[in-house]
Coordinates of C-alpha atoms in Angstrom, one line a residue:
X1148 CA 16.3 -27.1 4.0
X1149 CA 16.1 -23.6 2.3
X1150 CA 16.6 -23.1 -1.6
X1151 CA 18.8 -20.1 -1.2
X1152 CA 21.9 -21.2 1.4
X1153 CA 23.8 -17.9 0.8
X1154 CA 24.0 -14.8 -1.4
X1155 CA 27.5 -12.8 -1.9
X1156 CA 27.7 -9.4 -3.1
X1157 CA 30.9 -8.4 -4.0
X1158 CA 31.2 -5.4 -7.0
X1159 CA 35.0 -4.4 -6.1
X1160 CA 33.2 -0.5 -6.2
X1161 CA 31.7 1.6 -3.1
X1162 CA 31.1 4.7 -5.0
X1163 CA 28.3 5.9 -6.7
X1164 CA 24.7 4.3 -6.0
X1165 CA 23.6 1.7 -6.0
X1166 CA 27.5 0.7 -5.0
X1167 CA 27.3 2.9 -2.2
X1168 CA 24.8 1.9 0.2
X1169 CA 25.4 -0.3 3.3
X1170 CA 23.2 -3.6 1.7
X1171 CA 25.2 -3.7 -0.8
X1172 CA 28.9 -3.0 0.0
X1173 CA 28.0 -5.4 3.0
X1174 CA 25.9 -8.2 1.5
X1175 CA 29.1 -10.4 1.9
X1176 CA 28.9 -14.4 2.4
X1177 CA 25.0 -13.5 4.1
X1178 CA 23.8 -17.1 5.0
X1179 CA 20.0 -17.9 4.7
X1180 CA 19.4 -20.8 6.3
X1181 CA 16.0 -20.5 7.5
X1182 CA 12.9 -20.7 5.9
X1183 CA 12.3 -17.1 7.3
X1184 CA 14.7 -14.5 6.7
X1185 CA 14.7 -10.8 7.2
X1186 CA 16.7 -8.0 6.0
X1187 CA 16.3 -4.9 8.4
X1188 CA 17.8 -1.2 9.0
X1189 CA 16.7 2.3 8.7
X1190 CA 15.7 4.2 5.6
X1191 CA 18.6 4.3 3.1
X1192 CA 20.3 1.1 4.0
X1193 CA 19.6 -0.5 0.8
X1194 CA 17.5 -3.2 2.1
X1195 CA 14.7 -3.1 -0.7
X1196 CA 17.1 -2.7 -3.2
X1197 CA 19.2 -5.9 -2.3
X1198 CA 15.9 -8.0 -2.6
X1199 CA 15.1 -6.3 -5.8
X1200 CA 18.4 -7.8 -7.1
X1201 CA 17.7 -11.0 -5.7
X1202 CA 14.6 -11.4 -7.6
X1203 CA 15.7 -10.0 -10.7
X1204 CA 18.5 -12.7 -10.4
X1205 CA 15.6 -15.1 -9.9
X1206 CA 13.2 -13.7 -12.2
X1207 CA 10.5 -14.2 -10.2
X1208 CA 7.2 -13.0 -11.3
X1209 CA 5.4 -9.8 -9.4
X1210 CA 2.1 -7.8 -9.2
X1211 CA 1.4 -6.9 -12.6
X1212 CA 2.6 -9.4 -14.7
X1213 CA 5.3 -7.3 -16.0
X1214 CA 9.0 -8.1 -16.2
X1215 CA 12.4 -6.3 -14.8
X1216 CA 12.6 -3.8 -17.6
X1217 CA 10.8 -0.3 -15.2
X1218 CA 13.1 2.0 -14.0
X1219 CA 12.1 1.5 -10.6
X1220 CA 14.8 -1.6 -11.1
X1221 CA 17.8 0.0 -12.8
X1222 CA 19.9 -0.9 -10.0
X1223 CA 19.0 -4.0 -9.3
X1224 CA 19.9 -4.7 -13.0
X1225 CA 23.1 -3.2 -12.6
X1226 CA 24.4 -5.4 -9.2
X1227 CA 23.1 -8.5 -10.7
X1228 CA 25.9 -9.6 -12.4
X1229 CA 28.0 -9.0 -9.3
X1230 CA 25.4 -11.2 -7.0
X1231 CA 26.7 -14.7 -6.1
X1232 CA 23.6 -17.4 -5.4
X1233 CA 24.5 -20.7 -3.3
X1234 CA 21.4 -23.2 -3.8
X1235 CA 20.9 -25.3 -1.4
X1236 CA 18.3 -26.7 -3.8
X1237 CA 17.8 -25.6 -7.4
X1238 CA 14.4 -23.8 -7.1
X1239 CA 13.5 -20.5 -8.8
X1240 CA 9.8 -20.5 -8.5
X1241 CA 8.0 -18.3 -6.4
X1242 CA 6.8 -14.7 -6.4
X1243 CA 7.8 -11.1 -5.5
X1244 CA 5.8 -8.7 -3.8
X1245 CA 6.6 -4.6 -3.5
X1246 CA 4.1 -2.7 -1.7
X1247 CA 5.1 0.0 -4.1
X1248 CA 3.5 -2.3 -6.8
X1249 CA 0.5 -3.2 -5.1
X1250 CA -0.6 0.5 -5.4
X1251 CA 0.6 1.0 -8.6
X1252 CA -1.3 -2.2 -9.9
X1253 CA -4.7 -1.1 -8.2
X1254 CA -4.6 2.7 -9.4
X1255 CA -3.3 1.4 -13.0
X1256 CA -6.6 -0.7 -13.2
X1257 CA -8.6 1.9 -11.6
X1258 CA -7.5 4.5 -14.3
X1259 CA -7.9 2.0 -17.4
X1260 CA -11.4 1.2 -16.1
X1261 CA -12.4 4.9 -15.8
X1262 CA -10.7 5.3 -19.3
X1263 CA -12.7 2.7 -20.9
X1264 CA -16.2 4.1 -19.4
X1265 CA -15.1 7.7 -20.9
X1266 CA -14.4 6.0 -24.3
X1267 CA -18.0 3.7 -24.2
X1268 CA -20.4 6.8 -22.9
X1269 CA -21.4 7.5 -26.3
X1270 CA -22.7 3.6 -26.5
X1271 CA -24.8 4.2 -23.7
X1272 CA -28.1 3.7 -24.3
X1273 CA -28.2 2.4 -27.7
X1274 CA -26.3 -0.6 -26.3
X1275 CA -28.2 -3.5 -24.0
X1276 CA -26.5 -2.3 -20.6
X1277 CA -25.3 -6.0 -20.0
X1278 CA -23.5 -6.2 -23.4
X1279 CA -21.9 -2.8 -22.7
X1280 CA -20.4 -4.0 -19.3
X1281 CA -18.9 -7.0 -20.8
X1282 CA -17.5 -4.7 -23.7
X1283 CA -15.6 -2.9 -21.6
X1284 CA -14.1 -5.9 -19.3
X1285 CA -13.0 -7.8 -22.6
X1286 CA -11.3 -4.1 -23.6
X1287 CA -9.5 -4.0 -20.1
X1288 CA -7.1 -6.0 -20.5
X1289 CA -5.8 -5.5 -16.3
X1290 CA -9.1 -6.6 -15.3
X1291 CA -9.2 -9.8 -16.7
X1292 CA -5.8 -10.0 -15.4
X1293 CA -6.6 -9.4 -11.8
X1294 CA -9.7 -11.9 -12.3
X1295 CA -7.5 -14.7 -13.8
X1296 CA -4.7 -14.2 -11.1
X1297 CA -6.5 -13.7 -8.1
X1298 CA -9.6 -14.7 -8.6
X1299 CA -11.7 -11.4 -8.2
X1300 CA -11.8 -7.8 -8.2
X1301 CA -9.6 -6.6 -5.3
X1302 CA -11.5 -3.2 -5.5
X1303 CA -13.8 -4.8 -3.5
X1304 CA -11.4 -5.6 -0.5
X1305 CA -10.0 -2.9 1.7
X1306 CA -6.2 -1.8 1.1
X1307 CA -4.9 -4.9 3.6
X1308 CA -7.4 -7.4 2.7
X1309 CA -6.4 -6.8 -0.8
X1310 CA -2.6 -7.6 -0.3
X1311 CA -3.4 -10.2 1.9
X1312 CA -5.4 -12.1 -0.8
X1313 CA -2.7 -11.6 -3.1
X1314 CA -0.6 -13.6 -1.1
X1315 CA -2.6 -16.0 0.2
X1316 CA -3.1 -16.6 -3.6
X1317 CA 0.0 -16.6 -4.8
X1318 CA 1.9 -18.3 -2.1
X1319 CA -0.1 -21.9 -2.4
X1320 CA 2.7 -23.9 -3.1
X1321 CA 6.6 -24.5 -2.4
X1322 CA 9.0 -21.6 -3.7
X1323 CA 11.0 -18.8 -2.9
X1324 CA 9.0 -15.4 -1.6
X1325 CA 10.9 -12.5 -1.5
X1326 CA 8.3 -9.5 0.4
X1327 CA 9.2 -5.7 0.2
X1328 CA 8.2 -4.1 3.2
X1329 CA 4.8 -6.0 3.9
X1330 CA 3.9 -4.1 7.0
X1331 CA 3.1 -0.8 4.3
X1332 CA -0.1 -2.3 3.7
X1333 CA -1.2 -4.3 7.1
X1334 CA -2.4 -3.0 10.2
X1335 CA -1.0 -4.7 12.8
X1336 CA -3.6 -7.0 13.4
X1337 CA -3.0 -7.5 9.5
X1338 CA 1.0 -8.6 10.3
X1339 CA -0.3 -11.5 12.8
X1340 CA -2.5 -12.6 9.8
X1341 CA 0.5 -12.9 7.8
X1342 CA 2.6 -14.4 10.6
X1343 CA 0.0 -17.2 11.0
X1344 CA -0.5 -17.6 7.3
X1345 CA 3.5 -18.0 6.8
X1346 CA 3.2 -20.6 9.8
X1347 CA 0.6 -22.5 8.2
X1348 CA 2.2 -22.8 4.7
X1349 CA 5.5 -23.6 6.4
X1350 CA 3.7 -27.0 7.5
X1351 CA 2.9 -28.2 4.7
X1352 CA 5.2 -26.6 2.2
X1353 CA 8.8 -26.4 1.9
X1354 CA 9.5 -22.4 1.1
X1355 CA 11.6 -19.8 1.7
X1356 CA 10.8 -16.2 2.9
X1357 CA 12.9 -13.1 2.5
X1358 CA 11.6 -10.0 4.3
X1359 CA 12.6 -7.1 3.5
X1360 CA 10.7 -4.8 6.8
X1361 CA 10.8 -2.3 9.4
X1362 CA 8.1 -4.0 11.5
X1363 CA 9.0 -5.2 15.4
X1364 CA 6.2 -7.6 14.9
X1365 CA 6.9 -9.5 11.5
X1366 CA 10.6 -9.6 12.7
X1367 CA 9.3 -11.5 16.1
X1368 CA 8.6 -14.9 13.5
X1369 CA 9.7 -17.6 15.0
X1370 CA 13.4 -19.2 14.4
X1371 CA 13.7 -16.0 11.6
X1372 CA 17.2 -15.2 10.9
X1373 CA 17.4 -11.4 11.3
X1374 CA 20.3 -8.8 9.4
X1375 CA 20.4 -5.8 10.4
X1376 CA 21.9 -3.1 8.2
X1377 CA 23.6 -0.1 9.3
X1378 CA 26.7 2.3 8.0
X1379 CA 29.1 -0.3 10.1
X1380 CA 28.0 -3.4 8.1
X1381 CA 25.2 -6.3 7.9
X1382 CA 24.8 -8.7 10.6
X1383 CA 22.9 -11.2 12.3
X1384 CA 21.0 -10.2 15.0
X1385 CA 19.0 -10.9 18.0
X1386 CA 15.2 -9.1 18.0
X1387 CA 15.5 -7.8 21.2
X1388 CA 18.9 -6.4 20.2
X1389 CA 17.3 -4.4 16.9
X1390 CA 17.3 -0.6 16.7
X1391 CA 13.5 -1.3 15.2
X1392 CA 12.8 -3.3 18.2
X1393 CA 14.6 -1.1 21.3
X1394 CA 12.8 1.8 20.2
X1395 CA 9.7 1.0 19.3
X1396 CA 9.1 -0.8 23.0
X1397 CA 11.1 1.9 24.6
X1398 CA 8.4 4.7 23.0
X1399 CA 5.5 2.1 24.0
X1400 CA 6.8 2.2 27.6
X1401 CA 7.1 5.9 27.7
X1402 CA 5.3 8.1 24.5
X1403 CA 5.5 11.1 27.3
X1404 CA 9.4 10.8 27.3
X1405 CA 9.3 11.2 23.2
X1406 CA 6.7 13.6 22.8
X1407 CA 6.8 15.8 25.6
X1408 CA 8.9 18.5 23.5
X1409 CA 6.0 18.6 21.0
X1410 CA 3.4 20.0 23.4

């Protein structure tokens, strides 16, 4: 049984943004009932910003550690009072993850660290080197962050390997997971990672996933209730029946016929 049964949308408005994309004048009586759910359309259709509203309605934690209060949220902060949440059980644990953030959060410690160093050189070499080093990891305070919350630099995984340790260490118990377009920072041999991850904590755990994606291959998940979003509304949807899915194995079977005006 899922924790979120349905969401509802309604704001009575349709003009201007957020108000006026297709997510949200459509997010009407949207069941989830699976413990995989994905919200899917083309650039613009207000996907991303309907699961940003979700979890500020949740307040579920995210990347840095930071609340709701960034711009980058100022709609979702004005739909929430218009969003409607049907438990199916009472459960607002969990976590949110924005690619967007992910980058952010690794160039923001990046750029504290090389701060730090610039602010210490003077100490160099009238300072033991060791005591120096752990100067500068007490002073950054996003460091010790990253350490405490996932267990080790992620400077020293590649772009993909560092998102998916992030979830594999975030997502270790039951809760509600809301992901913002995953695939940004997954290869595709990173995706069937995730897929099998998701599997494997579904056996054990009861959770709930809402996708947010533009990938054919996260959006091939087993028993997943897919929405697709468009200008004409928000509905479920069959993979094979997807925009995302009919062209990308239509270019697959034929690049030539796309590409063939480029040459």
């Amino acid at each position: 049984m899922p924790y979120i049964a349905s969401i509802h949308l309604d704001t009575g408005k349709t003009n201007p943004f957020p108000y006026s994309i297709p997510a949200i004048k459509f997010a009407k009586n949207i069941h989830l009932g699976a413990p995989v759910n994905f919200f899917i359309g083309d650039n613009g259709t207000g996907k991303s910003t309907l699961l940003e509203t979700i979890a500020f309605r949740l307040q579920l934690p995210h990347m840095d550690g930071s609340g709701y209060a960034k711009r980058s949220f100022a709609a979702a902060h004005t739909l929430t009072p218009y969003l409607e949440v049907d438990y199916a059980m009472k459960r607002t644990v969990g976590f949110f993850f924005r690619a967007e953030d992910f980058g952010d959060y690794l160039n923001s410690v990046d750029r504290r660290d090389a701060h730090l160093h610039t602010q210490m050189d003077e100490l160099e070499g009238n300072v033991p080197e060791h005591i120096l080093q752990e100067m500068k990891d007490n002073a950054n305070y996003q460091l010790y962050h990253m350490r405490k919350n996932y267990g080790q630099e992620l400077q020293s995984f590649s772009h993909g390997e560092a998102y998916l340790h992030i979830i594999q260490e975030k997502i270790k118990s039951r809760g509600i997971y809301l992901l913002d377009e995953p695939e940004a920072a997954l290869s595709p041999a990173k995706q069937l990672s995730l897929i099998y991850f998701m599997q494997e904590h579904l056996k054990s755990n009861q959770s709930q996933f809402i996708i947010a994606t533009h990938s054919p291959i996260l959006m091939a998940f087993p028993q997943a209730n897919l929405y697709e979003i468009n200008e004409e509304g928000m509905k479920a949807t069959a993979l094979e029946a997807t925009e995302h899915y009919t062209i990308t194995k239509s270019f697959l079977n034929n690049p030539d016929l796309y590409l063939r005006h480029l040459s």
